[in-house]
CSV table of C-alpha atoms and ligand atoms in Angstrom, one decimal:
chain,number,residue,atom,x,y,z
A,7,MET,CA,-12.1,3.2,17.4
A,8,LEU,CA,-10.1,0.9,19.8
A,9,THR,CA,-6.8,1.5,20.7
A,10,ARG,CA,-5.0,-0.2,23.7
A,11,LYS,CA,-1.2,0.4,24.8
A,12,THR,CA,0.9,-2.5,24.9
A,13,ALA,CA,4.7,-2.9,25.2
A,14,ASN,CA,7.2,-2.1,22.4
A,15,LEU,CA,9.0,-5.2,21.0
A,16,THR,CA,12.7,-5.6,22.3
A,17,ALA,CA,15.6,-6.3,20.1
A,18,GLU,CA,15.5,-9.9,21.1
A,19,GLU,CA,11.9,-10.3,20.2
A,20,ILE,CA,12.2,-8.5,16.8
A,21,LYS,CA,15.2,-10.9,15.9
A,22,ASP,CA,13.0,-13.7,17.1
A,23,TRP,CA,9.9,-12.4,15.3
A,24,ARG,CA,8.9,-15.4,12.6
A,25,PRO,CA,6.8,-14.9,9.6
A,26,ASP,CA,3.5,-16.3,9.7
A,27,ARG,CA,3.2,-20.1,9.1
A,28,LEU,CA,0.2,-21.7,7.3
A,29,LEU,CA,-1.8,-23.4,10.1
A,30,ALA,CA,-3.8,-26.3,9.7
A,31,ASP,CA,-6.6,-25.2,12.1
A,32,GLY,CA,-9.7,-25.7,9.8
A,33,LEU,CA,-10.1,-22.2,9.5
A,34,THR,CA,-10.8,-20.1,6.3
A,35,PRO,CA,-8.6,-17.0,5.7
A,36,LEU,CA,-11.4,-14.8,6.8
A,37,GLU,CA,-12.2,-16.6,10.0
A,38,ARG,CA,-8.3,-16.8,10.9
A,39,ALA,CA,-8.4,-12.7,10.1
A,40,ARG,CA,-11.3,-12.3,12.3
A,41,ARG,CA,-9.5,-14.4,15.4
A,42,ARG,CA,-6.5,-12.2,14.8
A,43,MET,CA,-8.4,-8.7,15.1
A,44,GLU,CA,-10.3,-10.1,18.1
A,45,MET,CA,-7.0,-11.2,19.8
A,46,SER,CA,-5.4,-7.8,19.3
A,47,GLY,CA,-8.5,-6.0,20.3
A,48,GLN,CA,-9.5,-4.7,17.0
A,49,TRP,CA,-12.7,-6.5,16.2
A,50,ALA,CA,-15.2,-3.6,16.1
A,51,PRO,CA,-18.2,-2.7,13.5
A,52,TRP,CA,-15.7,-0.4,11.4
A,53,GLN,CA,-13.3,-3.5,10.9
A,54,ALA,CA,-13.1,-4.7,7.6
A,55,VAL,CA,-10.2,-7.2,8.1
A,56,GLY,CA,-11.9,-10.6,9.1
A,57,ARG,CA,-15.3,-9.2,7.8
A,58,ARG,CA,-14.6,-8.6,4.1
A,59,MET,CA,-10.8,-9.2,3.4
A,60,ALA,CA,-8.4,-11.6,5.0
A,61,ILE,CA,-6.1,-8.9,4.8
A,62,GLY,CA,-5.4,-5.4,3.9
A,63,CYS,CA,-2.9,-6.3,1.3
A,64,VAL,CA,0.5,-7.9,0.8
A,65,ALA,CA,3.5,-6.4,-0.7
A,66,LEU,CA,5.3,-8.5,-3.4
A,67,GLU,CA,8.8,-7.1,-3.7
A,68,VAL,CA,10.0,-8.1,-7.1
A,69,SER,CA,13.2,-5.8,-7.1
A,70,GLN,CA,15.0,-4.5,-4.3
A,71,ARG,CA,16.6,-1.8,-6.9
A,72,CYS,CA,15.3,1.9,-7.1
A,73,ASN,CA,16.3,4.9,-9.6
A,74,LEU,CA,15.7,7.4,-6.8
A,75,ASP,CA,16.9,7.6,-3.1
A,76,CYS,CA,13.9,8.7,-0.9
A,77,THR,CA,15.2,10.2,2.5
A,78,TYR,CA,12.6,8.2,4.5
A,79,CYS,CA,13.5,5.0,2.3
A,80,TYR,CA,12.3,1.9,4.2
A,81,LEU,CA,14.6,-0.4,1.9
A,82,SER,CA,17.8,-2.1,3.3
A,83,GLU,CA,21.5,-0.6,2.8
A,84,SER,CA,22.3,-3.7,0.7
A,85,SER,CA,19.3,-3.3,-1.8
A,86,GLU,CA,21.0,-1.5,-4.5
A,87,ALA,CA,23.9,-4.3,-4.6
A,88,LEU,CA,21.2,-7.0,-4.7
A,89,ARG,CA,20.0,-8.7,-8.1
A,90,ASP,CA,16.2,-9.5,-8.8
A,91,ILE,CA,15.1,-12.8,-7.4
A,92,PRO,CA,14.4,-15.5,-9.9
A,93,ILE,CA,10.7,-15.1,-11.5
A,94,GLU,CA,10.2,-18.6,-10.1
A,95,GLU,CA,10.8,-17.6,-6.5
A,96,VAL,CA,8.3,-14.6,-7.2
A,97,PHE,CA,5.7,-17.0,-8.4
A,98,ARG,CA,6.4,-19.2,-5.3
A,99,ARG,CA,5.6,-16.0,-3.0
A,100,VAL,CA,2.5,-15.6,-5.1
A,101,ASP,CA,1.4,-19.1,-4.6
A,102,MET,CA,2.1,-18.6,-0.8
A,103,ILE,CA,-0.3,-15.5,-0.7
A,104,PHE,CA,-2.8,-17.5,-2.0
A,105,ALA,CA,-2.2,-20.1,0.3
A,106,HIS,CA,-2.5,-17.8,3.1
A,107,TYR,CA,-5.0,-15.2,2.2
A,108,GLY,CA,-6.9,-16.7,-0.9
A,109,ALA,CA,-8.6,-15.1,-3.8
A,110,GLY,CA,-9.4,-11.5,-4.2
A,111,THR,CA,-6.2,-10.5,-2.2
A,112,ASP,CA,-4.8,-7.4,-3.2
A,113,ILE,CA,-1.1,-7.7,-4.1
A,114,GLN,CA,1.2,-4.6,-4.0
A,115,VAL,CA,3.7,-5.4,-6.7
A,116,THR,CA,6.4,-3.2,-5.4
A,117,GLY,CA,10.4,-3.1,-4.7
A,118,GLY,CA,12.5,-0.8,-4.8
A,119,ASP,CA,10.8,-0.1,-8.1
A,120,PRO,CA,9.0,-2.9,-9.8
A,121,THR,CA,9.5,-1.1,-13.4
A,122,LEU,CA,13.4,-1.8,-13.0
A,123,ARG,CA,12.5,-5.5,-13.3
A,124,LYS,CA,12.6,-7.1,-17.0
A,125,ARG,CA,9.6,-5.8,-18.6
A,126,ASP,CA,8.7,-9.4,-19.8
A,127,GLU,CA,9.0,-10.8,-16.2
A,128,LEU,CA,6.9,-7.9,-14.8
A,129,LEU,CA,4.1,-8.5,-17.3
A,130,ALA,CA,4.3,-12.4,-16.5
A,131,ILE,CA,4.1,-11.8,-12.7
A,132,VAL,CA,1.0,-9.4,-13.2
A,133,ARG,CA,-0.3,-12.2,-15.6
A,134,TYR,CA,0.2,-14.8,-12.8
A,135,ILE,CA,-1.4,-13.0,-10.1
A,136,LYS,CA,-4.4,-12.4,-12.1
A,137,SER,CA,-4.7,-15.8,-12.9
A,138,LYS,CA,-4.7,-16.7,-9.3
A,139,GLY,CA,-7.8,-14.8,-8.9
A,140,MET,CA,-5.9,-11.9,-7.1
A,141,ARG,CA,-5.6,-8.3,-7.6
A,142,ALA,CA,-2.5,-6.6,-8.6
A,143,SER,CA,-1.5,-3.0,-8.0
A,144,LEU,CA,1.6,-1.4,-9.2
A,145,PHE,CA,3.5,0.6,-6.7
A,146,THR,CA,6.1,2.7,-8.6
A,147,ASN,CA,7.7,6.2,-8.6
A,148,GLY,CA,6.6,6.4,-12.3
A,149,ILE,CA,9.8,7.3,-13.8
A,150,LYS,CA,10.0,4.2,-16.2
A,151,ALA,CA,6.0,3.5,-16.1
A,152,THR,CA,5.6,4.7,-19.6
A,153,ARG,CA,2.0,4.9,-21.4
A,154,GLY,CA,2.9,1.8,-23.7
A,155,LEU,CA,4.2,-0.2,-20.5
A,156,LEU,CA,0.9,0.6,-18.6
A,157,GLU,CA,-1.1,-0.3,-21.4
A,158,ASP,CA,0.7,-3.5,-21.8
A,159,LEU,CA,0.2,-4.2,-17.7
A,160,CYS,CA,-3.6,-3.4,-18.0
A,161,GLU,CA,-3.7,-6.4,-20.8
A,162,ALA,CA,-1.9,-8.4,-18.4
A,163,GLY,CA,-4.3,-7.8,-15.7
A,164,LEU,CA,-3.3,-5.0,-13.6
A,165,GLU,CA,-5.9,-3.3,-11.7
A,166,ASP,CA,-4.5,-0.4,-9.8
A,167,ILE,CA,-1.5,1.9,-10.1
A,168,ALA,CA,0.0,3.8,-7.2
A,169,PHE,CA,2.5,6.5,-8.1
A,170,HIS,CA,4.6,7.9,-5.3
A,171,VAL,CA,5.7,11.5,-5.8
A,172,ASP,CA,6.7,13.8,-2.8
A,173,LEU,CA,9.8,15.9,-1.7
A,174,THR,CA,11.3,13.3,-0.2
A,175,GLN,CA,12.3,11.7,-3.3
A,176,GLU,CA,14.5,14.8,-4.1
A,177,ARG,CA,13.9,14.8,-7.8
A,178,LYS,CA,16.1,17.4,-9.3
A,179,GLY,CA,14.6,20.5,-10.0
A,180,TYR,CA,11.5,20.6,-7.8
A,181,ARG,CA,11.7,22.5,-4.6
A,182,THR,CA,8.1,22.5,-3.3
A,183,GLU,CA,5.3,20.0,-3.3
A,184,ALA,CA,3.3,22.5,-5.4
A,185,GLU,CA,6.4,22.1,-8.1
A,186,LEU,CA,5.8,18.6,-8.1
A,187,ASN,CA,2.1,18.7,-9.2
A,188,ALA,CA,3.7,18.9,-12.6
A,189,VAL,CA,5.1,15.4,-12.3
A,190,ARG,CA,1.7,14.3,-10.7
A,191,GLN,CA,-0.3,16.0,-13.4
A,192,ALA,CA,2.1,13.9,-16.4
A,193,TYR,CA,1.5,10.7,-14.5
A,194,ILE,CA,-2.4,11.2,-14.5
A,195,GLU,CA,-2.3,12.2,-18.1
A,196,ARG,CA,-0.3,8.9,-18.9
A,197,ALA,CA,-2.8,6.8,-17.0
A,198,ARG,CA,-6.0,8.6,-18.2
A,199,GLY,CA,-8.4,6.4,-20.2
A,200,LEU,CA,-6.9,3.1,-19.1
A,201,PRO,CA,-8.9,0.7,-17.1
A,202,LEU,CA,-7.2,1.5,-13.7
A,203,SER,CA,-7.6,2.7,-10.4
A,204,VAL,CA,-5.1,5.4,-10.1
A,205,PHE,CA,-3.8,6.1,-6.5
A,206,PHE,CA,-1.1,8.7,-5.2
A,207,ASN,CA,1.1,8.1,-2.3
A,208,THR,CA,2.7,10.8,-0.8
A,209,THR,CA,5.0,10.6,2.6
A,210,ALA,CA,4.1,13.4,5.2
A,211,TYR,CA,6.8,14.7,7.0
A,212,PRO,CA,7.9,17.8,9.0
A,213,GLY,CA,9.4,19.5,5.6
A,214,ASN,CA,6.1,19.1,3.6
A,215,ILE,CA,3.0,19.0,6.1
A,216,HIS,CA,2.3,22.9,5.4
A,217,GLU,CA,1.8,21.9,2.0
A,218,MET,CA,-0.6,19.1,2.4
A,219,PRO,CA,-3.8,21.0,2.0
A,220,ALA,CA,-2.8,22.1,-1.4
A,221,VAL,CA,-1.6,18.8,-2.3
A,222,VAL,CA,-5.2,17.5,-1.4
A,223,ARG,CA,-6.8,20.2,-3.7
A,224,PHE,CA,-4.7,19.0,-6.3
A,225,PHE,CA,-6.0,15.5,-6.0
A,226,ILE,CA,-9.7,16.7,-5.5
A,227,ASP,CA,-9.2,18.7,-8.6
A,228,ASN,CA,-8.1,15.6,-10.7
A,229,CYS,CA,-10.7,13.3,-9.1
A,230,ASP,CA,-11.8,12.3,-12.5
A,231,VAL,CA,-8.8,10.1,-12.7
A,232,VAL,CA,-7.2,9.9,-9.4
A,233,ARG,CA,-9.3,7.3,-6.9
A,234,LEU,CA,-7.1,7.2,-3.8
A,235,CYS,CA,-4.8,9.6,-1.9
A,236,SER,CA,-2.5,7.8,0.4
A,237,PHE,CA,-0.5,9.4,3.0
A,238,GLN,CA,2.5,7.6,4.7
A,239,ILE,CA,3.9,9.1,7.6
A,240,GLY,CA,7.7,9.3,7.6
A,241,ALA,CA,9.1,6.9,9.8
A,242,ASP,CA,12.6,6.2,11.4
A,243,THR,CA,13.2,2.9,9.5
A,244,GLY,CA,15.4,1.3,6.8
A,245,ARG,CA,18.2,3.1,4.9
A,246,GLY,CA,16.7,6.6,4.7
A,247,THR,CA,18.7,9.8,6.1
A,248,GLU,CA,15.6,11.4,7.4
A,249,ARG,CA,14.4,10.3,11.0
A,250,ALA,CA,12.1,13.6,12.1
A,251,ARG,CA,8.5,12.8,12.8
A,252,VAL,CA,7.7,14.4,16.0
A,253,THR,CA,5.4,17.0,14.6
A,254,VAL,CA,3.7,14.7,12.1
A,255,ASN,CA,1.4,12.1,13.2
A,256,SER,CA,-2.0,10.6,12.0
A,257,GLU,CA,-4.0,13.6,13.4
A,258,THR,CA,-2.0,16.2,11.9
A,259,VAL,CA,-2.3,14.5,8.6
A,260,ILE,CA,-6.2,14.1,9.0
A,261,ASP,CA,-6.3,17.9,9.8
A,262,ALA,CA,-4.5,18.7,6.8
A,263,ILE,CA,-6.6,16.7,4.8
A,264,SER,CA,-9.7,18.4,6.2
A,265,GLN,CA,-8.3,22.0,5.6
A,266,GLY,CA,-7.7,20.8,1.7
A,267,CYS,CA,-11.4,19.2,1.4
A,268,GLU,CA,-12.6,22.2,3.5
A,269,ALA,CA,-14.7,19.7,5.1
A,270,LYS,CA,-14.4,17.4,8.1
A,271,LEU,CA,-14.4,13.7,7.0
A,272,ASN,CA,-15.1,11.1,9.3
A,273,PHE,CA,-11.9,8.8,9.5
A,274,GLY,CA,-13.2,6.3,12.2
A,275,ALA,CA,-16.3,4.8,10.2
A,276,ALA,CA,-14.4,2.4,8.5
A,277,SER,CA,-11.0,0.9,8.3
A,278,ALA,CA,-8.7,-2.3,7.9
A,279,GLY,CA,-6.2,-3.4,10.7
A,280,HIS,CA,-5.4,-1.5,13.8
A,281,SER,CA,-6.6,1.9,14.1
A,282,ALA,CA,-3.3,3.2,15.3
A,283,CYS,CA,-1.8,2.0,11.7
A,284,ASN,CA,-4.6,2.8,9.3
A,285,ARG,CA,-7.1,5.6,9.0
A,286,TYR,CA,-9.7,5.9,6.0
A,287,ALA,CA,-12.3,8.2,4.8
A,288,TYR,CA,-14.3,8.5,1.5
A,289,GLY,CA,-15.7,11.5,0.1
A,290,LEU,CA,-17.9,12.5,-2.9
A,291,VAL,CA,-16.7,15.4,-5.2
A,292,CYS,CA,-19.1,17.3,-6.8
A,293,ASN,CA,-18.2,20.8,-8.6
A,294,GLY,CA,-14.7,20.7,-6.7
A,295,ARG,CA,-16.6,20.5,-3.1
A,296,VAL,CA,-16.1,17.2,-0.9
A,297,TYR,CA,-19.0,15.6,0.9
A,298,ASP,CA,-18.3,13.2,3.5
A,299,PHE,CA,-19.8,9.7,2.4
A,300,PHE,CA,-19.2,8.3,5.9
A,301,ASN,CA,-21.3,10.8,7.7
A,302,ASP,CA,-23.3,8.4,9.4
A,303,PRO,CA,-21.1,5.6,11.0
A,304,ALA,CA,-23.9,3.4,12.6
A,305,PHE,CA,-25.2,3.2,8.9
A,306,VAL,CA,-21.8,2.6,7.4
A,307,HIS,CA,-21.1,-0.2,10.0
A,308,GLU,CA,-24.5,-1.8,9.1
A,309,MET,CA,-23.8,-1.7,5.3
A,310,LEU,CA,-20.3,-3.1,6.2
A,311,ALA,CA,-21.6,-6.1,7.8
A,312,ALA,CA,-24.6,-6.7,5.5
A,313,THR,CA,-22.5,-6.3,2.3
A,314,ALA,CA,-19.3,-8.3,3.7
A,315,HIS,CA,-19.9,-11.4,1.3
A,316,LEU,CA,-20.3,-8.9,-1.9
A,317,GLN,CA,-17.3,-8.8,-4.0
A,318,PHE,CA,-17.3,-5.4,-5.9
A,319,ASP,CA,-15.3,-5.1,-9.4
A,320,ARG,CA,-13.2,-2.1,-8.9
A,321,ALA,CA,-12.0,-2.6,-12.6
A,322,ASP,CA,-15.7,-2.6,-13.9
A,323,LYS,CA,-17.5,0.4,-12.6
A,324,ARG,CA,-21.0,-0.9,-14.3
A,325,ARG,CA,-20.9,-4.2,-12.6
A,326,ALA,CA,-19.9,-3.0,-9.2
A,327,ILE,CA,-23.0,-0.8,-9.5
A,328,GLU,CA,-25.1,-3.7,-10.7
A,329,ALA,CA,-23.9,-5.6,-7.6
A,330,MET,CA,-24.9,-2.9,-5.3
A,331,SER,CA,-28.1,-2.1,-6.8
A,332,ASP,CA,-28.9,-6.0,-6.8
A,333,PHE,CA,-28.2,-6.0,-3.3
A,334,LEU,CA,-30.0,-3.1,-2.1
A,335,LEU,CA,-33.2,-4.1,-4.1
A,336,ARG,CA,-33.0,-7.3,-2.1
A,337,ASN,CA,-32.7,-5.6,1.3
A,338,PRO,CA,-35.7,-2.9,1.1
A,339,ARG,CA,-34.7,-1.6,4.8
A,340,LEU,CA,-31.3,-0.8,3.6
A,341,LEU,CA,-32.5,0.5,0.5
A,342,ALA,CA,-34.5,3.2,2.2
A,343,GLY,CA,-31.9,3.9,4.6
A,344,PHE,CA,-29.2,4.4,1.8
A,345,ALA,CA,-31.8,6.4,-0.5
A,346,SER,CA,-32.7,8.8,2.5
A,347,ARG,CA,-29.2,9.7,3.4
A,348,ALA,CA,-28.5,10.0,-0.4
A,349,ALA,CA,-31.7,12.6,-0.7
A,350,LYS,CA,-30.3,14.4,2.2
A,351,THR,CA,-26.8,14.7,0.5
A,352,ALA,CA,-28.1,15.9,-2.6
A,353,TRP,CA,-30.3,18.2,-1.1
A,354,ARG,CA,-27.4,19.8,1.0
A,355,GLY,CA,-25.5,19.9,-2.3
A,356,ARG,CA,-28.0,20.9,-4.7
A,357,ARG,CA,-26.2,24.0,-5.8
A,358,ASP,CA,-23.0,21.9,-6.6
A,359,LEU,CA,-25.2,19.2,-8.3
A,360,PHE,CA,-26.5,22.1,-10.6
A,361,LYS,CA,-23.5,23.5,-11.5
A,362,ALA,CA,-21.8,20.4,-12.4
A,363,ARG,CA,-24.8,18.8,-14.1
A,364,GLY,CA,-25.4,16.1,-12.1
A,365,LYS,CA,-21.8,14.9,-12.1
A,366,VAL,CA,-20.3,13.2,-9.0
A,367,GLY,CA,-16.4,12.0,-8.5
A,368,LYS,CA,-15.2,10.1,-5.4
A,369,LEU,CA,-12.1,10.2,-3.7
A,370,SER,CA,-10.7,8.2,-1.0
A,371,PHE,CA,-8.1,9.0,1.7
A,372,PHE,CA,-5.9,6.8,3.5
A,373,VAL,CA,-3.3,7.5,6.2
A,374,HIS,CA,-0.6,4.8,7.2
A,375,ASN,CA,1.3,5.3,10.2
A,376,PHE,CA,4.4,3.0,9.9
A,377,MET,CA,6.2,2.5,13.1
A,378,ASP,CA,10.0,3.4,13.9
A,379,ALA,CA,12.0,0.3,13.7
A,380,CYS,CA,13.1,0.9,17.1
A,381,HIS,CA,9.7,1.5,18.6
A,382,LEU,CA,7.6,-1.6,17.3
A,383,ASP,CA,4.3,-2.2,19.2
A,384,ARG,CA,3.4,-5.6,19.8
A,385,GLU,CA,-0.3,-5.4,19.5
A,386,ARG,CA,-0.1,-3.5,16.2
A,387,ALA,CA,2.4,-5.7,14.5
A,388,GLU,CA,0.0,-8.7,15.6
A,389,ALA,CA,-2.8,-7.0,14.1
A,390,CYS,CA,-0.9,-5.5,11.0
A,391,SER,CA,-3.2,-5.6,7.8
A,392,PHE,CA,0.0,-4.8,5.6
A,393,MET,CA,2.1,-7.6,5.4
A,394,VAL,CA,5.2,-8.5,3.1
A,395,MET,CA,5.9,-12.0,1.7
A,396,THR,CA,9.4,-13.0,2.6
A,397,PRO,CA,10.7,-16.4,1.2
A,398,GLN,CA,9.4,-18.1,4.4
A,399,GLY,CA,5.5,-16.5,4.6
A,400,PRO,CA,4.0,-13.1,5.4
A,401,MET,CA,5.3,-10.7,7.8
A,402,SER,CA,4.0,-7.4,9.2
A,403,MET,CA,5.8,-4.8,6.8
A,404,CYS,CA,7.2,-2.9,10.0
A,405,VAL,CA,8.8,-5.7,11.9
A,406,HIS,CA,10.2,-6.7,8.4
A,407,ASN,CA,11.6,-3.2,8.1
A,408,ALA,CA,13.6,-3.6,11.0
A,409,LYS,CA,15.5,-6.8,10.0
A,410,ARG,CA,15.1,-6.7,6.1
A,411,ASP,CA,18.6,-8.4,5.5
A,412,ASP,CA,17.4,-11.4,7.2
A,413,TYR,CA,15.3,-12.1,4.4
A,414,LEU,CA,17.4,-10.5,1.6
A,415,LEU,CA,20.9,-12.0,2.0
A,416,VAL,CA,19.5,-15.5,1.6
A,417,PRO,CA,19.7,-17.6,-1.2
A,418,ALA,CA,16.7,-18.7,-3.0
A,419,GLU,CA,16.0,-22.2,-4.1
A,420,VAL,CA,15.4,-22.9,-7.6
A,421,LYS,CA,13.9,-26.5,-8.8
A,422,THR,CA,15.4,-27.2,-12.2
A,423,ALA,CA,14.4,-30.2,-14.3
A,424,HIS,CA,16.7,-32.4,-12.3
A,425,LYS,CA,17.8,-30.9,-9.1
A,426,VAL,CA,17.7,-28.0,-6.8
A,427,ARG,CA,20.0,-24.9,-7.6
A,428,PHE,CA,20.8,-21.9,-5.3
A,429,PHE,CA,20.3,-18.2,-6.2
A,430,ASN,CA,23.0,-16.2,-5.0
A,431,PRO,CA,21.2,-12.6,-4.6
A,432,ALA,CA,24.6,-10.8,-4.3
A,433,THR,CA,26.1,-12.6,-7.5
A,434,GLY,CA,22.9,-13.2,-9.5
A,435,LYS,CA,24.2,-16.6,-10.4
A,436,LEU,CA,22.7,-19.9,-9.8
A,437,GLU,CA,25.1,-22.1,-7.7
A,438,ASP,CA,25.0,-26.1,-7.3
A,439,GLU,CA,25.8,-25.7,-3.7
A,440,LYS,CA,23.9,-23.6,-0.9
A,441,PRO,CA,26.0,-20.7,-0.4
A,442,GLU,CA,26.7,-20.5,3.5
A,443,ARG,CA,26.8,-16.6,3.7
A,444,ILE,CA,25.8,-14.0,1.5
A,445,THR,CA,27.8,-10.8,1.4
A,446,VAL,CA,27.7,-7.7,-0.6
A,447,SER,CA,30.1,-5.0,-1.0
A,448,LEU,CA,28.9,-1.4,-0.8
A,449,THR,CA,30.7,1.1,-2.9
A,450,ARG,CA,29.8,4.8,-3.4
A,451,LYS,CA,28.0,3.8,-6.7
A,452,ASN,CA,25.7,1.3,-5.2
A,453,ALA,CA,25.5,2.6,-1.5
A,454,ARG,CA,22.4,4.7,-0.7
A,455,GLY,CA,20.8,6.6,2.1
A,456,ARG,CA,22.9,6.4,5.0
A,457,ALA,CA,25.3,3.8,3.6
A,458,ARG,CA,26.3,6.5,1.2
A,459,GLU,CA,26.3,9.0,3.9
A,460,GLY,CA,28.8,6.7,5.7
A,461,LEU,CA,30.8,6.1,2.8
A,462,GLU,CA,31.2,9.7,2.1
A,463,ALA,CA,32.3,10.9,5.4
A,464,ARG,CA,34.9,8.3,5.5
A,465,ALA,CA,36.2,9.4,2.0
A,466,ARG,CA,36.6,13.0,3.3
A,467,LYS,CA,38.6,12.1,6.2
B,515,LIG,S1,3.0,-2.0,8.2
B,515,LIG,FE1,3.2,-1.4,10.4
B,515,LIG,S2,2.1,0.4,10.4
B,515,LIG,FE2,1.4,-0.7,8.3
B,515,LIG,S3,-0.1,-1.9,9.3
B,515,LIG,FE3,1.4,-3.3,9.4
B,515,LIG,S4,2.2,-2.7,11.7
B,515,LIG,FE4,0.7,-1.3,11.1
């Protein structure tokens, strides 16, 4: 994979960094994405952005509030004091995502925790994303994601659910990742049988890296429901009180995944965005043993290029298999290559196949290496594949995390039948005049993370 060293953004450059504008350059979103990867030196056979997707995904923050207080939280210290932006503004941002990246884009409906938003509004947001031909994924800590809510969200068009569970959340009564498996198991049971791809997000940090192999083992044992286990490396950003990451990086997390799998997976055959940001591997699971699906990178690259135009419906396994079979039947050379590799893997795993009566599951692994707010690499920010939709356009999540309040402490324009009014996020009220400044007052009740620590320290003096 390509990696080049470039300078970190200065404080002035971070301040001046603007959300992407819609360019009238006559290019399609995919062509524009390819140009971006080329310019940042990330255009290579493993690259999915610009080849099969215009962007990895876009975060749509529908609430800044959260019912937990993670020690690596990327949110602003102001977040808890802010009211949810009006639904009209959320829809406007969905429209902007569509205008920038087109149909098929993955939208992370996130926050804060999105389940704190009014239920009807959350359903309407998912429905609206679906109506635009994009994919909605719910990113939640799961506390309020009841079975009933998940069923309603599925009906509205939700395609993926990502549960965030780990020790950084400081859930009461759980001292180890192993103990947290009870929470993970309960969430798996809530989602079981629903037409959803189930993901788990786990923050990897010095306090839990030694437990990562066992966490991976847990996901392997539950791969009948879990499709993707995603590991985020804790970074120095946002309101979180933890900063340490020195002993944890993409390679240590990949090592821990390999230990959990008892197999070395290839994390360099396919990915999206910058190779220093994202690493991806794909395993087949049979009788509890993991087999690397990407063990032949040259063939993976060939398939990635040849199938770039195909859309696979993740919500409909049968249709996805049909689309792939149809493609392979029309491409006998690739079919032969695919069949011979499948046969070799089957031969290697014959004992497991026999014991599992031919049943094979799949599990993907993703490692996301967020940047520290004070060390933002220009090249990575320019090749970012994980954008957040601000009121003015999409922006790299890492850069956004370094200056969240610039986009939170602003009024949102709401068009009513006769005039434009202004939503004040600090009061939750619609005002006729645009407020010049939005200020929030933090108290020991609404302050979180570093802000809470500061207030408590002052109170002790
Ligand atoms: S959010 Fe940050 S770490 Fe993630 S892809 Fe973008 S620049 Fe890289």
